[in-house]
Amino acid sequence: MLRGCYKVSHVHCFDVIVVDDLIIDLLLELPEFPEPEKVILPLRFERQVGGNGNFLIMASRLGLSVKAIGCIGNDSNGRFLKESLLREGVNVEDVFIKSGLTKTCFVLICNGSKAFIGGLTENTVFLQSNDIKEEMFNGKALYFSSYSLIDKD
């Protein structure tokens, strides 16, 4: 963790900056995990902020000043994710909207057990190194996780 703010004092200094892994979780609560070729109906279906969005929201609720750096698609999931983060007090000025799909994860839940299916396709948008500028990192701490580092090829 860095001591003090990395940037000059006239720029707002965030407590935590979170890099990418902005994901939508699609939760399906099931009566049982499906067998091949079997159709079952979910007990519940819900769309939620997932990935690093969970960390951003919890940190903001704890009173920390937080900013997201990342990208989302220009789809309904991207709009939902950005609106959810804004509503929770997360700074999204460095979240890019790109043509394509927001990263998703299907979360299958059955009797307390979970299975995860990543929803990455050739149309899924990713943060690229040329999107990132040094001046974005005006914070005391940096957080990122590995899902956004998966090679999509």
PDB file of C-alpha atoms in Angstrom:
ATOM      1  CA  MET A   1       0.000   0.000   0.000  1.00  0.00           C
ATOM      2  CA  LEU A   2       1.234   3.483  -0.848  1.00  0.00           C
ATOM      3  CA  ARG A   3       1.650   6.011   1.933  1.00  0.00           C
ATOM      4  CA  GLY A   4       0.018   9.314   1.053  1.00  0.00           C
ATOM      5  CA  CYS A   5      -1.421  10.141  -2.320  1.00  0.00           C
ATOM      6  CA  TYR A   6       0.520   9.397  -5.473  1.00  0.00           C
ATOM      7  CA  LYS A   7      -0.677  12.560  -7.243  1.00  0.00           C
ATOM      8  CA  VAL A   8      -0.261  16.239  -6.500  1.00  0.00           C
ATOM      9  CA  SER A   9      -2.364  17.660  -3.686  1.00  0.00           C
ATOM     10  CA  HIS A  10      -4.784  19.726  -5.836  1.00  0.00           C
ATOM     11  CA  VAL A  11      -6.136  16.531  -7.438  1.00  0.00           C
ATOM     12  CA  HIS A  12      -8.661  14.477  -5.450  1.00  0.00           C
ATOM     13  CA  CYS A  13      -6.945  11.535  -3.808  1.00  0.00           C
ATOM     14  CA  PHE A  14      -9.027   8.355  -3.606  1.00  0.00           C
ATOM     15  CA  ASP A  15      -8.635   5.882  -0.767  1.00  0.00           C
ATOM     16  CA  VAL A  16      -8.779   2.963  -3.213  1.00  0.00           C
ATOM     17  CA  ILE A  17      -8.606   2.676  -6.990  1.00  0.00           C
ATOM     18  CA  VAL A  18      -9.917  -0.560  -8.478  1.00  0.00           C
ATOM     19  CA  VAL A  19      -8.735  -1.728 -11.901  1.00  0.00           C
ATOM     20  CA  ASP A  20     -11.161  -3.501 -14.235  1.00  0.00           C
ATOM     21  CA  ASP A  21     -12.932  -6.809 -13.542  1.00  0.00           C
ATOM     22  CA  LEU A  22     -16.233  -4.935 -13.889  1.00  0.00           C
ATOM     23  CA  ILE A  23     -18.621  -7.845 -14.301  1.00  0.00           C
ATOM     24  CA  ILE A  24     -22.322  -8.587 -14.177  1.00  0.00           C
ATOM     25  CA  ASP A  25     -23.270 -11.725 -12.261  1.00  0.00           C
ATOM     26  CA  LEU A  26     -26.322 -13.550 -13.574  1.00  0.00           C
ATOM     27  CA  LEU A  27     -27.527 -15.627 -10.622  1.00  0.00           C
ATOM     28  CA  LEU A  28     -29.645 -18.706 -11.211  1.00  0.00           C
ATOM     29  CA  GLU A  29     -30.891 -20.483  -8.107  1.00  0.00           C
ATOM     30  CA  LEU A  30     -31.683 -24.050  -9.123  1.00  0.00           C
ATOM     31  CA  PRO A  31     -33.524 -26.934  -7.456  1.00  0.00           C
ATOM     32  CA  GLU A  32     -30.670 -29.169  -8.705  1.00  0.00           C
ATOM     33  CA  PHE A  33     -27.641 -28.854 -10.940  1.00  0.00           C
ATOM     34  CA  PRO A  34     -28.725 -29.870 -14.442  1.00  0.00           C
ATOM     35  CA  GLU A  35     -27.644 -33.091 -16.062  1.00  0.00           C
ATOM     36  CA  PRO A  36     -26.738 -33.076 -19.770  1.00  0.00           C
ATOM     37  CA  GLU A  37     -29.755 -32.573 -22.053  1.00  0.00           C
ATOM     38  CA  LYS A  38     -32.083 -31.936 -19.079  1.00  0.00           C
ATOM     39  CA  VAL A  39     -34.141 -28.742 -18.892  1.00  0.00           C
ATOM     40  CA  ILE A  40     -34.899 -27.296 -15.472  1.00  0.00           C
ATOM     41  CA  LEU A  41     -36.523 -24.040 -14.404  1.00  0.00           C
ATOM     42  CA  PRO A  42     -34.676 -21.768 -11.993  1.00  0.00           C
ATOM     43  CA  LEU A  43     -36.227 -20.979  -8.623  1.00  0.00           C
ATOM     44  CA  ARG A  44     -34.845 -17.450  -8.946  1.00  0.00           C
ATOM     45  CA  PHE A  45     -33.013 -15.373 -11.529  1.00  0.00           C
ATOM     46  CA  GLU A  46     -31.241 -12.144 -10.622  1.00  0.00           C
ATOM     47  CA  ARG A  47     -28.796  -9.731 -12.239  1.00  0.00           C
ATOM     48  CA  GLN A  48     -26.226  -8.212  -9.864  1.00  0.00           C
ATOM     49  CA  VAL A  49     -22.991  -6.291  -9.934  1.00  0.00           C
ATOM     50  CA  GLY A  50     -20.166  -8.821  -9.670  1.00  0.00           C
ATOM     51  CA  GLY A  51     -16.383  -9.028  -9.752  1.00  0.00           C
ATOM     52  CA  ASN A  52     -14.564  -5.948  -8.512  1.00  0.00           C
ATOM     53  CA  GLY A  53     -17.882  -4.093  -8.446  1.00  0.00           C
ATOM     54  CA  ASN A  54     -18.640  -5.902  -5.184  1.00  0.00           C
ATOM     55  CA  PHE A  55     -15.420  -4.574  -3.658  1.00  0.00           C
ATOM     56  CA  LEU A  56     -16.133  -1.039  -4.914  1.00  0.00           C
ATOM     57  CA  ILE A  57     -19.636  -1.014  -3.428  1.00  0.00           C
ATOM     58  CA  MET A  58     -18.583  -2.427  -0.055  1.00  0.00           C
ATOM     59  CA  ALA A  59     -15.641  -0.017   0.225  1.00  0.00           C
ATOM     60  CA  SER A  60     -17.916   2.918  -0.617  1.00  0.00           C
ATOM     61  CA  ARG A  61     -20.499   1.787   1.946  1.00  0.00           C
ATOM     62  CA  LEU A  62     -17.712   1.674   4.536  1.00  0.00           C
ATOM     63  CA  GLY A  63     -17.015   5.338   3.835  1.00  0.00           C
ATOM     64  CA  LEU A  64     -13.955   4.996   1.606  1.00  0.00           C
ATOM     65  CA  SER A  65     -13.516   7.197  -1.444  1.00  0.00           C
ATOM     66  CA  VAL A  66     -13.293   4.760  -4.379  1.00  0.00           C
ATOM     67  CA  LYS A  67     -12.779   4.976  -8.122  1.00  0.00           C
ATOM     68  CA  ALA A  68     -13.132   2.362 -10.852  1.00  0.00           C
ATOM     69  CA  ILE A  69     -10.835   2.139 -13.861  1.00  0.00           C
ATOM     70  CA  GLY A  70     -12.098  -0.249 -16.506  1.00  0.00           C
ATOM     71  CA  CYS A  71     -14.408  -0.793 -19.420  1.00  0.00           C
ATOM     72  CA  ILE A  72     -17.945  -1.938 -19.968  1.00  0.00           C
ATOM     73  CA  GLY A  73     -19.917  -2.740 -23.082  1.00  0.00           C
ATOM     74  CA  ASN A  74     -22.507  -0.477 -24.655  1.00  0.00           C
ATOM     75  CA  ASP A  75     -25.193  -3.000 -23.711  1.00  0.00           C
ATOM     76  CA  SER A  76     -27.919  -3.138 -21.052  1.00  0.00           C
ATOM     77  CA  ASN A  77     -25.555  -4.916 -18.638  1.00  0.00           C
ATOM     78  CA  GLY A  78     -23.000  -2.130 -18.996  1.00  0.00           C
ATOM     79  CA  ARG A  79     -25.633   0.524 -18.328  1.00  0.00           C
ATOM     80  CA  PHE A  80     -26.921  -1.431 -15.310  1.00  0.00           C
ATOM     81  CA  LEU A  81     -23.398  -1.803 -13.913  1.00  0.00           C
ATOM     82  CA  LYS A  82     -22.477   1.867 -14.334  1.00  0.00           C
ATOM     83  CA  GLU A  83     -25.787   3.091 -12.862  1.00  0.00           C
ATOM     84  CA  SER A  84     -25.418   0.710  -9.901  1.00  0.00           C
ATOM     85  CA  LEU A  85     -21.892   1.942  -9.146  1.00  0.00           C
ATOM     86  CA  LEU A  86     -22.921   5.598  -9.436  1.00  0.00           C
ATOM     87  CA  ARG A  87     -25.876   5.024  -7.105  1.00  0.00           C
ATOM     88  CA  GLU A  88     -23.432   3.580  -4.541  1.00  0.00           C
ATOM     89  CA  GLY A  89     -21.121   6.605  -4.689  1.00  0.00           C
ATOM     90  CA  VAL A  90     -18.370   5.060  -6.827  1.00  0.00           C
ATOM     91  CA  ASN A  91     -16.442   7.404  -9.139  1.00  0.00           C
ATOM     92  CA  VAL A  92     -16.712   6.045 -12.703  1.00  0.00           C
ATOM     93  CA  GLU A  93     -15.013   8.864 -14.640  1.00  0.00           C
ATOM     94  CA  ASP A  94     -12.370   6.384 -15.889  1.00  0.00           C
ATOM     95  CA  VAL A  95     -14.803   3.624 -16.893  1.00  0.00           C
ATOM     96  CA  PHE A  96     -14.836   3.432 -20.691  1.00  0.00           C
ATOM     97  CA  ILE A  97     -17.888   2.374 -22.675  1.00  0.00           C
ATOM     98  CA  LYS A  98     -16.827   0.314 -25.674  1.00  0.00           C
ATOM     99  CA  SER A  99     -18.757  -1.272 -28.511  1.00  0.00           C
ATOM    100  CA  GLY A 100     -19.451  -4.853 -27.443  1.00  0.00           C
ATOM    101  CA  LEU A 101     -20.582  -6.870 -24.458  1.00  0.00           C
ATOM    102  CA  THR A 102     -19.951  -6.314 -20.761  1.00  0.00           C
ATOM    103  CA  LYS A 103     -18.158  -9.179 -19.010  1.00  0.00           C
ATOM    104  CA  THR A 104     -20.627 -11.588 -17.382  1.00  0.00           C
ATOM    105  CA  CYS A 105     -20.489 -14.576 -15.096  1.00  0.00           C
ATOM    106  CA  PHE A 106     -23.306 -17.086 -14.738  1.00  0.00           C
ATOM    107  CA  VAL A 107     -23.567 -18.176 -11.119  1.00  0.00           C
ATOM    108  CA  LEU A 108     -25.479 -21.431 -10.636  1.00  0.00           C
ATOM    109  CA  ILE A 109     -26.641 -21.873  -7.035  1.00  0.00           C
ATOM    110  CA  CYS A 110     -28.061 -25.108  -5.650  1.00  0.00           C
ATOM    111  CA  ASN A 111     -28.455 -25.931  -1.949  1.00  0.00           C
ATOM    112  CA  GLY A 112     -25.709 -23.490  -0.974  1.00  0.00           C
ATOM    113  CA  SER A 113     -23.211 -24.786  -3.549  1.00  0.00           C
ATOM    114  CA  LYS A 114     -22.143 -22.600  -6.461  1.00  0.00           C
ATOM    115  CA  ALA A 115     -20.793 -23.192  -9.944  1.00  0.00           C
ATOM    116  CA  PHE A 116     -19.420 -20.356 -12.064  1.00  0.00           C
ATOM    117  CA  ILE A 117     -19.485 -20.085 -15.851  1.00  0.00           C
ATOM    118  CA  GLY A 118     -17.547 -17.196 -17.367  1.00  0.00           C
ATOM    119  CA  GLY A 119     -19.386 -15.361 -20.117  1.00  0.00           C
ATOM    120  CA  LEU A 120     -16.442 -14.164 -22.190  1.00  0.00           C
ATOM    121  CA  THR A 121     -16.912 -14.175 -25.970  1.00  0.00           C
ATOM    122  CA  GLU A 122     -15.164 -12.592 -28.946  1.00  0.00           C
ATOM    123  CA  ASN A 123     -17.574  -9.645 -28.521  1.00  0.00           C
ATOM    124  CA  THR A 124     -16.696  -9.055 -24.847  1.00  0.00           C
ATOM    125  CA  VAL A 125     -14.910  -5.756 -24.192  1.00  0.00           C
ATOM    126  CA  PHE A 126     -11.617  -5.632 -22.306  1.00  0.00           C
ATOM    127  CA  LEU A 127      -9.486  -2.854 -20.875  1.00  0.00           C
ATOM    128  CA  GLN A 128      -6.422  -2.378 -23.081  1.00  0.00           C
ATOM    129  CA  SER A 129      -3.046  -1.050 -21.997  1.00  0.00           C
ATOM    130  CA  ASN A 130      -3.470   2.040 -24.215  1.00  0.00           C
ATOM    131  CA  ASP A 131      -6.681   2.908 -22.276  1.00  0.00           C
ATOM    132  CA  ILE A 132      -4.686   3.438 -19.095  1.00  0.00           C
ATOM    133  CA  LYS A 133      -3.041   6.768 -18.327  1.00  0.00           C
ATOM    134  CA  GLU A 134      -0.736   7.509 -15.399  1.00  0.00           C
ATOM    135  CA  GLU A 135      -2.896  10.389 -14.180  1.00  0.00           C
ATOM    136  CA  MET A 136      -5.764   7.960 -13.492  1.00  0.00           C
ATOM    137  CA  PHE A 137      -3.865   6.540 -10.519  1.00  0.00           C
ATOM    138  CA  ASN A 138      -4.573   9.287  -7.999  1.00  0.00           C
ATOM    139  CA  GLY A 139      -5.076   7.138  -4.930  1.00  0.00           C
ATOM    140  CA  LYS A 140      -3.589   5.658  -1.806  1.00  0.00           C
ATOM    141  CA  ALA A 141      -4.168   1.997  -2.649  1.00  0.00           C
ATOM    142  CA  LEU A 142      -4.637  -0.050  -5.819  1.00  0.00           C
ATOM    143  CA  TYR A 143      -6.780  -3.190  -6.058  1.00  0.00           C
ATOM    144  CA  PHE A 144      -7.246  -5.629  -8.927  1.00  0.00           C
ATOM    145  CA  SER A 145      -8.096  -9.283  -9.344  1.00  0.00           C
ATOM    146  CA  SER A 146      -7.227 -11.875 -11.938  1.00  0.00           C
ATOM    147  CA  TYR A 147     -10.468 -12.534 -13.869  1.00  0.00           C
ATOM    148  CA  SER A 148      -9.857  -9.486 -16.044  1.00  0.00           C
ATOM    149  CA  LEU A 149      -6.381 -10.813 -16.889  1.00  0.00           C
ATOM    150  CA  ILE A 150      -7.676 -13.981 -18.570  1.00  0.00           C
ATOM    151  CA  ASP A 151      -6.405 -14.250 -22.137  1.00  0.00           C
ATOM    152  CA  LYS A 152      -9.516 -14.311 -24.315  1.00  0.00           C
ATOM    153  CA  ASP A 153      -7.745 -16.027 -27.249  1.00  0.00           C
TER     154      ASP A 153
END
